[in-house]
mmCIF file of C-alpha atoms in Angstrom:
data_model
loop_
_atom_site.group_PDB
_atom_site.id
_atom_site.type_symbol
_atom_site.label_atom_id
_atom_site.label_comp_id
_atom_site.label_asym_id
_atom_site.label_seq_id
_atom_site.Cartn_x
_atom_site.Cartn_y
_atom_site.Cartn_z
ATOM 1 C CA MET G 1 0.247 0.177 -0.187
ATOM 2 C CA GLY G 2 2.162 3.409 -0.833
ATOM 3 C CA ARG G 3 5.331 3.004 0.079
ATOM 4 C CA SER G 4 3.916 1.978 3.954
ATOM 5 C CA THR G 5 4.882 -2.148 4.590
ATOM 6 C CA LEU G 6 1.417 -3.313 4.664
ATOM 7 C CA GLU G 7 0.166 -5.899 1.844
ATOM 8 C CA VAL G 8 -3.316 -5.912 1.324
ATOM 9 C CA SER G 9 -4.970 -8.393 -1.198
ATOM 10 C CA PRO G 10 -6.313 -7.055 -4.562
ATOM 11 C CA LEU G 11 -9.355 -6.531 -3.602
ATOM 12 C CA CYS G 12 -11.066 -5.072 -0.661
ATOM 13 C CA PHE G 13 -14.227 -5.695 1.311
ATOM 14 C CA GLY G 14 -16.324 -2.851 1.539
ATOM 15 C CA GLY G 15 -17.208 -2.525 5.361
ATOM 16 C CA ASN G 16 -20.287 0.216 5.545
ATOM 17 C CA VAL G 17 -23.054 -3.148 5.256
ATOM 18 C CA PHE G 18 -22.121 -4.915 8.384
ATOM 19 C CA GLY G 19 -24.942 -3.912 11.026
ATOM 20 C CA TRP G 20 -26.978 -1.896 7.862
ATOM 21 C CA THR G 21 -28.310 -4.380 4.872
ATOM 22 C CA VAL G 22 -26.309 -7.152 6.379
ATOM 23 C CA ASP G 23 -26.867 -8.387 9.887
ATOM 24 C CA GLU G 24 -24.272 -9.423 12.505
ATOM 25 C CA ALA G 25 -24.327 -13.729 11.993
ATOM 26 C CA THR G 26 -24.020 -13.005 8.288
ATOM 27 C CA SER G 27 -21.538 -10.386 8.564
ATOM 28 C CA PHE G 28 -18.991 -13.171 10.530
ATOM 29 C CA SER G 29 -19.953 -15.724 7.409
ATOM 30 C CA LEU G 30 -18.727 -13.249 5.404
ATOM 31 C CA LEU G 31 -15.392 -11.933 6.825
ATOM 32 C CA ASP G 32 -14.129 -15.476 7.473
ATOM 33 C CA ALA G 33 -15.214 -16.738 3.726
ATOM 34 C CA TRP G 34 -13.152 -13.465 3.061
ATOM 35 C CA LEU G 35 -10.500 -14.579 4.905
ATOM 36 C CA ASP G 36 -10.890 -17.923 3.148
ATOM 37 C CA ALA G 37 -10.888 -17.067 -0.138
ATOM 38 C CA GLY G 38 -7.224 -15.210 0.430
ATOM 39 C CA MET G 39 -8.107 -12.100 0.762
ATOM 40 C CA ASN G 40 -7.068 -9.894 3.746
ATOM 41 C CA PHE G 41 -8.805 -6.362 3.536
ATOM 42 C CA VAL G 42 -11.059 -4.516 4.797
ATOM 43 C CA ASP G 43 -12.344 -1.199 5.044
ATOM 44 C CA THR G 44 -14.575 0.407 7.501
ATOM 45 C CA ALA G 45 -15.731 3.667 9.252
ATOM 46 C CA ASP G 46 -16.152 5.368 12.527
ATOM 47 C CA MET G 47 -20.036 6.849 10.452
ATOM 48 C CA TYR G 48 -20.900 3.566 9.298
ATOM 49 C CA SER G 49 -24.143 3.424 9.015
ATOM 50 C CA ARG G 50 -24.867 6.122 10.827
ATOM 51 C CA TRP G 51 -27.317 7.099 8.000
ATOM 52 C CA VAL G 52 -29.523 4.460 9.091
ATOM 53 C CA PRO G 53 -33.035 5.741 11.144
ATOM 54 C CA GLY G 54 -32.207 5.026 14.932
ATOM 55 C CA HIS G 55 -28.558 4.261 14.018
ATOM 56 C CA GLN G 56 -25.759 6.389 15.884
ATOM 57 C CA GLY G 57 -22.477 5.565 13.813
ATOM 58 C CA GLY G 58 -19.903 2.554 14.945
ATOM 59 C CA GLU G 59 -22.170 0.060 13.739
ATOM 60 C CA SER G 60 -20.091 -1.729 10.935
ATOM 61 C CA GLU G 61 -16.811 -0.893 13.518
ATOM 62 C CA THR G 62 -18.852 -2.685 16.128
ATOM 63 C CA VAL G 63 -19.588 -5.738 14.005
ATOM 64 C CA ILE G 64 -16.281 -6.047 12.895
ATOM 65 C CA GLY G 65 -14.752 -6.230 16.542
ATOM 66 C CA LYS G 66 -17.497 -8.667 17.494
ATOM 67 C CA TRP G 67 -16.193 -10.815 14.474
ATOM 68 C CA LEU G 68 -12.757 -10.036 15.415
ATOM 69 C CA ARG G 69 -12.634 -11.475 19.350
ATOM 70 C CA GLN G 70 -14.494 -14.379 18.620
ATOM 71 C CA SER G 71 -12.823 -15.525 15.424
ATOM 72 C CA GLY G 72 -9.494 -15.064 16.667
ATOM 73 C CA ARG G 73 -8.004 -13.678 13.138
ATOM 74 C CA ARG G 74 -7.129 -9.992 14.072
ATOM 75 C CA HIS G 75 -3.428 -11.094 12.972
ATOM 76 C CA GLN G 76 -4.804 -12.344 9.450
ATOM 77 C CA VAL G 77 -6.769 -8.828 8.409
ATOM 78 C CA VAL G 78 -4.983 -5.644 7.192
ATOM 79 C CA LEU G 79 -7.912 -3.286 9.126
ATOM 80 C CA ALA G 80 -9.079 0.281 7.791
ATOM 81 C CA THR G 81 -11.085 2.800 9.242
ATOM 82 C CA LYS G 82 -11.227 6.198 8.875
ATOM 83 C CA VAL G 83 -12.464 9.503 11.005
ATOM 84 C CA GLY G 84 -14.219 12.939 9.779
ATOM 85 C CA LYS G 85 -17.692 12.798 8.965
ATOM 86 C CA GLU G 86 -19.890 13.635 10.823
ATOM 87 C CA MET G 87 -20.775 11.893 14.551
ATOM 88 C CA GLY G 88 -22.938 14.390 16.350
ATOM 89 C CA ASP G 89 -22.169 16.584 18.950
ATOM 90 C CA GLY G 90 -19.732 18.545 17.745
ATOM 91 C CA LYS G 91 -17.924 15.502 16.248
ATOM 92 C CA VAL G 92 -16.968 15.717 13.056
ATOM 93 C CA GLY G 93 -13.420 17.562 11.362
ATOM 94 C CA LEU G 94 -10.131 16.782 12.021
ATOM 95 C CA ARG G 95 -8.990 18.792 14.673
ATOM 96 C CA PRO G 96 -6.109 17.232 16.823
ATOM 97 C CA GLU G 97 -8.273 15.891 20.020
ATOM 98 C CA TYR G 98 -10.940 15.166 17.875
ATOM 99 C CA ILE G 99 -8.629 13.011 16.098
ATOM 100 C CA ARG G 100 -7.378 11.166 19.344
ATOM 101 C CA GLU G 101 -10.894 10.764 21.009
ATOM 102 C CA ALA G 102 -12.275 9.474 17.742
ATOM 103 C CA VAL G 103 -9.338 6.851 17.659
ATOM 104 C CA ASP G 104 -9.772 5.347 20.943
ATOM 105 C CA ALA G 105 -13.233 4.890 20.356
ATOM 106 C CA SER G 106 -12.984 3.206 16.562
ATOM 107 C CA LEU G 107 -9.617 0.713 19.135
ATOM 108 C CA ARG G 108 -12.903 0.606 21.363
ATOM 109 C CA ARG G 109 -15.621 -0.690 19.212
ATOM 110 C CA LEU G 110 -12.868 -2.531 17.025
ATOM 111 C CA GLN G 111 -11.273 -4.845 20.029
ATOM 112 C CA THR G 112 -7.868 -4.211 18.904
ATOM 113 C CA ASP G 113 -5.271 -2.652 19.558
ATOM 114 C CA HIS G 114 -3.915 -0.724 16.864
ATOM 115 C CA ILE G 115 -5.941 0.261 13.100
ATOM 116 C CA ASP G 116 -3.837 -0.821 9.857
ATOM 117 C CA LEU G 117 -5.011 2.123 7.747
ATOM 118 C CA TYR G 118 -6.329 4.955 9.484
ATOM 119 C CA GLN G 119 -7.555 7.157 6.958
ATOM 120 C CA SER G 120 -9.191 11.231 7.359
ATOM 121 C CA HIS G 121 -12.479 11.169 6.102
ATOM 122 C CA ASP G 122 -12.895 14.039 4.637
ATOM 123 C CA ASP G 123 -10.465 16.928 4.051
ATOM 124 C CA ASP G 124 -11.165 19.221 6.851
ATOM 125 C CA PRO G 125 -9.875 22.897 5.321
ATOM 126 C CA ASP G 126 -10.421 25.160 8.841
ATOM 127 C CA VAL G 127 -7.296 22.343 10.365
ATOM 128 C CA PRO G 128 -3.638 22.981 8.890
ATOM 129 C CA LEU G 129 -2.160 19.784 7.614
ATOM 130 C CA GLU G 130 0.917 19.778 9.711
ATOM 131 C CA ASP G 131 -1.516 19.834 12.543
ATOM 132 C CA VAL G 132 -3.330 16.714 10.907
ATOM 133 C CA LEU G 133 -0.615 15.065 10.041
ATOM 134 C CA GLY G 134 1.389 15.368 12.965
ATOM 135 C CA THR G 135 -1.484 14.109 14.936
ATOM 136 C CA PHE G 136 -1.443 10.955 13.319
ATOM 137 C CA GLY G 137 2.232 10.771 13.200
ATOM 138 C CA ASP G 138 1.653 10.923 16.980
ATOM 139 C CA LEU G 139 -0.451 8.135 16.647
ATOM 140 C CA ILE G 140 1.721 5.865 14.859
ATOM 141 C CA THR G 141 4.607 6.383 17.829
ATOM 142 C CA GLN G 142 1.777 4.961 19.916
ATOM 143 C CA GLY G 143 1.383 1.985 18.312
ATOM 144 C CA LYS G 144 -2.468 2.671 17.554
ATOM 145 C CA VAL G 145 -1.587 3.241 13.921
ATOM 146 C CA ARG G 146 0.228 1.611 11.518
ATOM 147 C CA ALA G 147 0.120 3.861 8.232
ATOM 148 C CA ILE G 148 -2.016 7.069 7.405
ATOM 149 C CA GLY G 149 -4.784 7.752 3.901
ATOM 150 C CA ALA G 150 -6.996 9.862 2.530
ATOM 151 C CA SER G 151 -10.564 10.052 1.353
ATOM 152 C CA ASN G 152 -12.253 12.251 -0.716
ATOM 153 C CA TYR G 153 -9.081 14.694 -1.236
ATOM 154 C CA SER G 154 -8.794 16.842 -4.217
ATOM 155 C CA ALA G 155 -5.799 16.525 -6.581
ATOM 156 C CA PRO G 156 -4.289 20.316 -4.797
ATOM 157 C CA ARG G 157 -5.114 19.322 -1.616
ATOM 158 C CA LEU G 158 -3.587 15.790 -1.516
ATOM 159 C CA ALA G 159 -0.434 16.894 -3.530
ATOM 160 C CA GLN G 160 -0.057 19.514 -1.008
ATOM 161 C CA ALA G 161 -0.223 16.679 1.573
ATOM 162 C CA LEU G 162 2.812 15.011 0.293
ATOM 163 C CA GLN G 163 4.596 17.953 0.656
ATOM 164 C CA ILE G 164 3.791 19.176 4.088
ATOM 165 C CA SER G 165 4.645 15.584 4.841
ATOM 166 C CA ARG G 166 8.129 15.477 3.329
ATOM 167 C CA GLU G 167 9.210 19.296 3.884
ATOM 168 C CA HIS G 168 8.437 18.456 7.869
ATOM 169 C CA GLY G 169 9.276 15.017 8.747
ATOM 170 C CA LEU G 170 5.600 14.034 9.042
ATOM 171 C CA PRO G 171 3.815 10.415 7.820
ATOM 172 C CA ARG G 172 2.348 10.875 4.381
ATOM 173 C CA TYR G 173 -0.707 9.603 3.444
ATOM 174 C CA GLU G 174 0.125 6.363 1.692
ATOM 175 C CA SER G 175 -3.259 5.452 0.022
ATOM 176 C CA LEU G 176 -6.117 8.107 -1.609
ATOM 177 C CA GLN G 177 -9.828 6.526 -1.450
ATOM 178 C CA PRO G 178 -11.975 7.985 -4.117
ATOM 179 C CA LEU G 179 -15.243 7.844 -6.218
ATOM 180 C CA TYR G 180 -14.122 5.905 -9.280
ATOM 181 C CA ASN G 181 -15.781 3.311 -11.248
ATOM 182 C CA LEU G 182 -16.406 2.745 -15.145
ATOM 183 C CA TYR G 183 -19.464 5.454 -14.995
ATOM 184 C CA ASP G 184 -17.229 7.743 -12.438
ATOM 185 C CA ARG G 185 -14.036 8.222 -14.552
ATOM 186 C CA ASP G 186 -13.662 12.262 -14.587
ATOM 187 C CA VAL G 187 -12.776 13.478 -11.569
ATOM 188 C CA PHE G 188 -9.938 10.976 -10.519
ATOM 189 C CA GLU G 189 -8.659 10.261 -13.998
ATOM 190 C CA LYS G 190 -7.615 14.042 -14.813
ATOM 191 C CA ALA G 191 -5.254 14.648 -11.430
ATOM 192 C CA LEU G 192 -6.265 12.419 -8.829
ATOM 193 C CA GLN G 193 -4.794 9.508 -10.695
ATOM 194 C CA PRO G 194 -1.501 11.201 -12.180
ATOM 195 C CA LEU G 195 -0.279 12.240 -9.175
ATOM 196 C CA CYS G 196 -1.135 8.540 -7.375
ATOM 197 C CA VAL G 197 1.011 7.200 -9.600
ATOM 198 C CA GLU G 198 4.112 9.755 -9.556
ATOM 199 C CA GLN G 199 3.951 9.817 -5.475
ATOM 200 C CA GLN G 200 3.569 6.103 -5.355
ATOM 201 C CA VAL G 201 0.121 6.336 -3.365
ATOM 202 C CA GLY G 202 -2.173 3.277 -3.461
ATOM 203 C CA VAL G 203 -5.591 4.097 -4.675
ATOM 204 C CA ILE G 204 -8.089 2.315 -2.490
ATOM 205 C CA ASN G 205 -11.068 3.289 -4.787
ATOM 206 C CA PHE G 206 -14.792 3.304 -3.541
ATOM 207 C CA TYR G 207 -18.383 2.488 -5.250
ATOM 208 C CA SER G 208 -16.142 0.412 -7.740
ATOM 209 C CA LEU G 209 -19.902 -1.007 -8.818
ATOM 210 C CA ALA G 210 -21.402 2.185 -8.756
ATOM 211 C CA ALA G 211 -23.500 1.668 -6.225
ATOM 212 C CA GLY G 212 -24.517 -1.838 -7.156
ATOM 213 C CA PHE G 213 -25.693 -0.861 -10.586
ATOM 214 C CA LEU G 214 -22.810 -2.036 -12.781
ATOM 215 C CA THR G 215 -24.387 -5.526 -11.718
ATOM 216 C CA GLY G 216 -26.747 -4.670 -14.287
ATOM 217 C CA LYS G 217 -29.996 -5.069 -11.933
ATOM 218 C CA TYR G 218 -30.804 -1.927 -12.577
ATOM 219 C CA ARG G 219 -32.532 -1.027 -16.057
ATOM 220 C CA THR G 220 -34.897 0.617 -15.842
ATOM 221 C CA GLU G 221 -37.109 3.087 -13.881
ATOM 222 C CA ALA G 222 -39.086 0.331 -11.867
ATOM 223 C CA ASP G 223 -36.001 -1.687 -11.099
ATOM 224 C CA ALA G 224 -35.735 1.106 -8.582
ATOM 225 C CA GLY G 225 -37.341 -0.677 -5.930
ATOM 226 C CA LYS G 226 -35.011 -3.874 -5.789
ATOM 227 C CA SER G 227 -32.359 -2.111 -2.829
ATOM 228 C CA ALA G 228 -32.472 0.079 0.141
ATOM 229 C CA ARG G 229 -30.554 2.772 -2.371
ATOM 230 C CA GLY G 230 -32.127 1.877 -5.500
ATOM 231 C CA ALA G 231 -34.294 5.185 -6.217
ATOM 232 C CA LYS G 232 -30.419 7.071 -5.822
ATOM 233 C CA VAL G 233 -28.834 3.974 -7.924
ATOM 234 C CA THR G 234 -31.394 4.817 -10.903
ATOM 235 C CA SER G 235 -31.189 8.538 -10.166
ATOM 236 C CA THR G 236 -27.811 8.932 -11.066
ATOM 237 C CA TYR G 237 -27.026 6.160 -13.561
ATOM 238 C CA MET G 238 -30.176 5.718 -15.334
ATOM 239 C CA ASN G 239 -29.343 7.635 -18.834
ATOM 240 C CA ASP G 240 -27.984 7.292 -22.067
ATOM 241 C CA ARG G 241 -24.288 6.605 -21.549
ATOM 242 C CA GLY G 242 -24.949 4.432 -17.997
ATOM 243 C CA LEU G 243 -27.151 2.270 -20.624
ATOM 244 C CA SER G 244 -24.528 1.939 -22.788
ATOM 245 C CA ILE G 245 -21.580 1.096 -20.322
ATOM 246 C CA LEU G 246 -24.110 -2.142 -19.578
ATOM 247 C CA ASP G 247 -24.766 -2.985 -22.970
ATOM 248 C CA ALA G 248 -20.556 -2.889 -23.114
ATOM 249 C CA LEU G 249 -20.187 -4.941 -19.792
ATOM 250 C CA ASP G 250 -23.164 -7.984 -21.248
ATOM 251 C CA THR G 251 -20.730 -7.918 -24.198
ATOM 252 C CA VAL G 252 -17.832 -8.414 -22.672
ATOM 253 C CA ALA G 253 -18.925 -10.518 -19.753
ATOM 254 C CA ARG G 254 -20.430 -12.996 -22.826
ATOM 255 C CA GLU G 255 -17.228 -12.964 -24.157
ATOM 256 C CA VAL G 256 -15.309 -13.826 -21.203
ATOM 257 C CA GLY G 257 -18.213 -16.258 -19.773
ATOM 258 C CA ALA G 258 -18.683 -13.620 -16.390
ATOM 259 C CA GLN G 259 -20.742 -11.742 -14.575
ATOM 260 C CA SER G 260 -21.263 -7.552 -15.365
ATOM 261 C CA SER G 261 -20.009 -7.078 -11.980
ATOM 262 C CA GLU G 262 -16.795 -9.297 -12.394
ATOM 263 C CA VAL G 263 -16.224 -7.850 -15.570
ATOM 264 C CA ALA G 264 -16.472 -3.998 -14.112
ATOM 265 C CA ILE G 265 -14.449 -4.828 -11.184
ATOM 266 C CA ALA G 266 -11.742 -6.395 -13.424
ATOM 267 C CA TRP G 267 -11.531 -3.429 -15.383
ATOM 268 C CA ILE G 268 -10.849 -0.896 -12.594
ATOM 269 C CA MET G 269 -7.652 -3.722 -11.630
ATOM 270 C CA ARG G 270 -5.984 -2.973 -15.002
ATOM 271 C CA GLN G 271 -5.612 1.083 -14.402
ATOM 272 C CA PRO G 272 -2.857 2.626 -13.387
ATOM 273 C CA GLY G 273 -2.578 3.456 -9.956
ATOM 274 C CA ILE G 274 -5.071 1.088 -8.332
ATOM 275 C CA ALA G 275 -4.294 -0.582 -4.989
ATOM 276 C CA ALA G 276 -7.788 -2.469 -4.399
ATOM 277 C CA PRO G 277 -11.440 -1.466 -5.208
ATOM 278 C CA ILE G 278 -13.576 -1.467 -2.369
ATOM 279 C CA ALA G 279 -16.621 -3.739 -3.016
ATOM 280 C CA SER G 280 -19.585 -4.820 -0.952
ATOM 281 C CA ALA G 281 -20.796 -8.039 -1.027
ATOM 282 C CA THR G 282 -24.551 -8.793 0.702
ATOM 283 C CA SER G 283 -24.051 -12.781 0.714
ATOM 284 C CA LEU G 284 -21.703 -15.851 0.068
ATOM 285 C CA ALA G 285 -22.675 -15.652 -3.521
ATOM 286 C CA GLN G 286 -21.639 -12.339 -4.077
ATOM 287 C CA LEU G 287 -18.777 -12.717 -1.766
ATOM 288 C CA GLN G 288 -17.292 -15.232 -4.357
ATOM 289 C CA SER G 289 -18.252 -12.950 -7.194
ATOM 290 C CA LEU G 290 -15.950 -10.847 -5.848
ATOM 291 C CA VAL G 291 -12.920 -13.401 -6.122
ATOM 292 C CA ARG G 292 -13.468 -14.380 -9.207
ATOM 293 C CA ALA G 293 -12.918 -10.478 -10.255
ATOM 294 C CA ALA G 294 -9.841 -10.649 -8.588
ATOM 295 C CA GLU G 295 -9.103 -13.474 -11.038
ATOM 296 C CA LEU G 296 -10.263 -13.068 -14.396
ATOM 297 C CA PRO G 297 -8.370 -11.469 -17.220
ATOM 298 C CA LEU G 298 -9.065 -8.582 -19.643
ATOM 299 C CA ASP G 299 -7.888 -8.093 -22.898
ATOM 300 C CA ASP G 300 -6.863 -5.776 -24.536
ATOM 301 C CA ALA G 301 -10.282 -5.757 -26.761
ATOM 302 C CA ALA G 302 -12.496 -6.166 -23.887
ATOM 303 C CA MET G 303 -10.697 -2.971 -22.024
ATOM 304 C CA ALA G 304 -10.938 -1.184 -25.210
ATOM 305 C CA THR G 305 -14.738 -1.675 -25.380
ATOM 306 C CA LEU G 306 -15.195 -0.802 -21.636
ATOM 307 C CA ASP G 307 -13.359 2.599 -22.202
ATOM 308 C CA GLN G 308 -15.182 3.813 -25.482
ATOM 309 C CA ALA G 309 -18.749 2.572 -24.038
ATOM 310 C CA SER G 310 -17.843 4.697 -20.562
ATOM 311 C CA ALA G 311 -15.633 7.801 -22.304
ATOM 312 C CA GLU G 312 -16.774 11.404 -20.543
ATOM 313 C CA SER G 313 -18.060 12.981 -23.287
#
């Protein structure tokens, strides 16, 4: 992962589903199956799943923590979480005192003594980057964190953070977690990707399947009711370009004997700078599909078909 000592599997399990669309028992079985399949990387955040009515945030970390305690498999996991999103009662942002409070809360929920990859969930322009990186440095010295990453940073701010790390001898962001998939290409590819490749920052993009759209299960407005986020998916991606991407995925999937979702992830894995796309699963069948995607070869012709269909106008 970047220039750190962390070694991660080619895919990362997105933990936003734990305690939300996946109950505790199913979460445990999915996490066990993930490790059994040879994967080791799991990503969550302190605020998952605060958006659910009645939830406070911390639900995903709590489920993972119970599983870590019960399974005894902490040593097999590269565990990533985040800080900075709104948690209520003024708990938000990257003030040093809040980072110190938040990391201890995450460690308690996760029932572990260290976080492998601790990420700034959002940029906080109100706090000097020197203070943010210095606080993370203290956490690394204390053994609470092994490496740090950034999520939702713009290219100029990420470049500034990397420069400050160099100039002040502070830990640097070893990973970036941006929005990136076959549909959402423009922002990452224009500015962030060249920077990450040049500076050896590992990319662990979220929404690899565009919130499920690239699985192909949303093809008409009537499909909006298929999931908790279906209405948002169809309103965002259900347009001529989105449907063209689905057609290209169908074509390539038939050619290689795979599912559309597997092809969509395999396409990401061939992009420069990508360390481990993040994807979620709510069933063992979906998880097994993710594992197949990690081993799916796409030739240049298949990549060209997908590139052409998904090109931004």
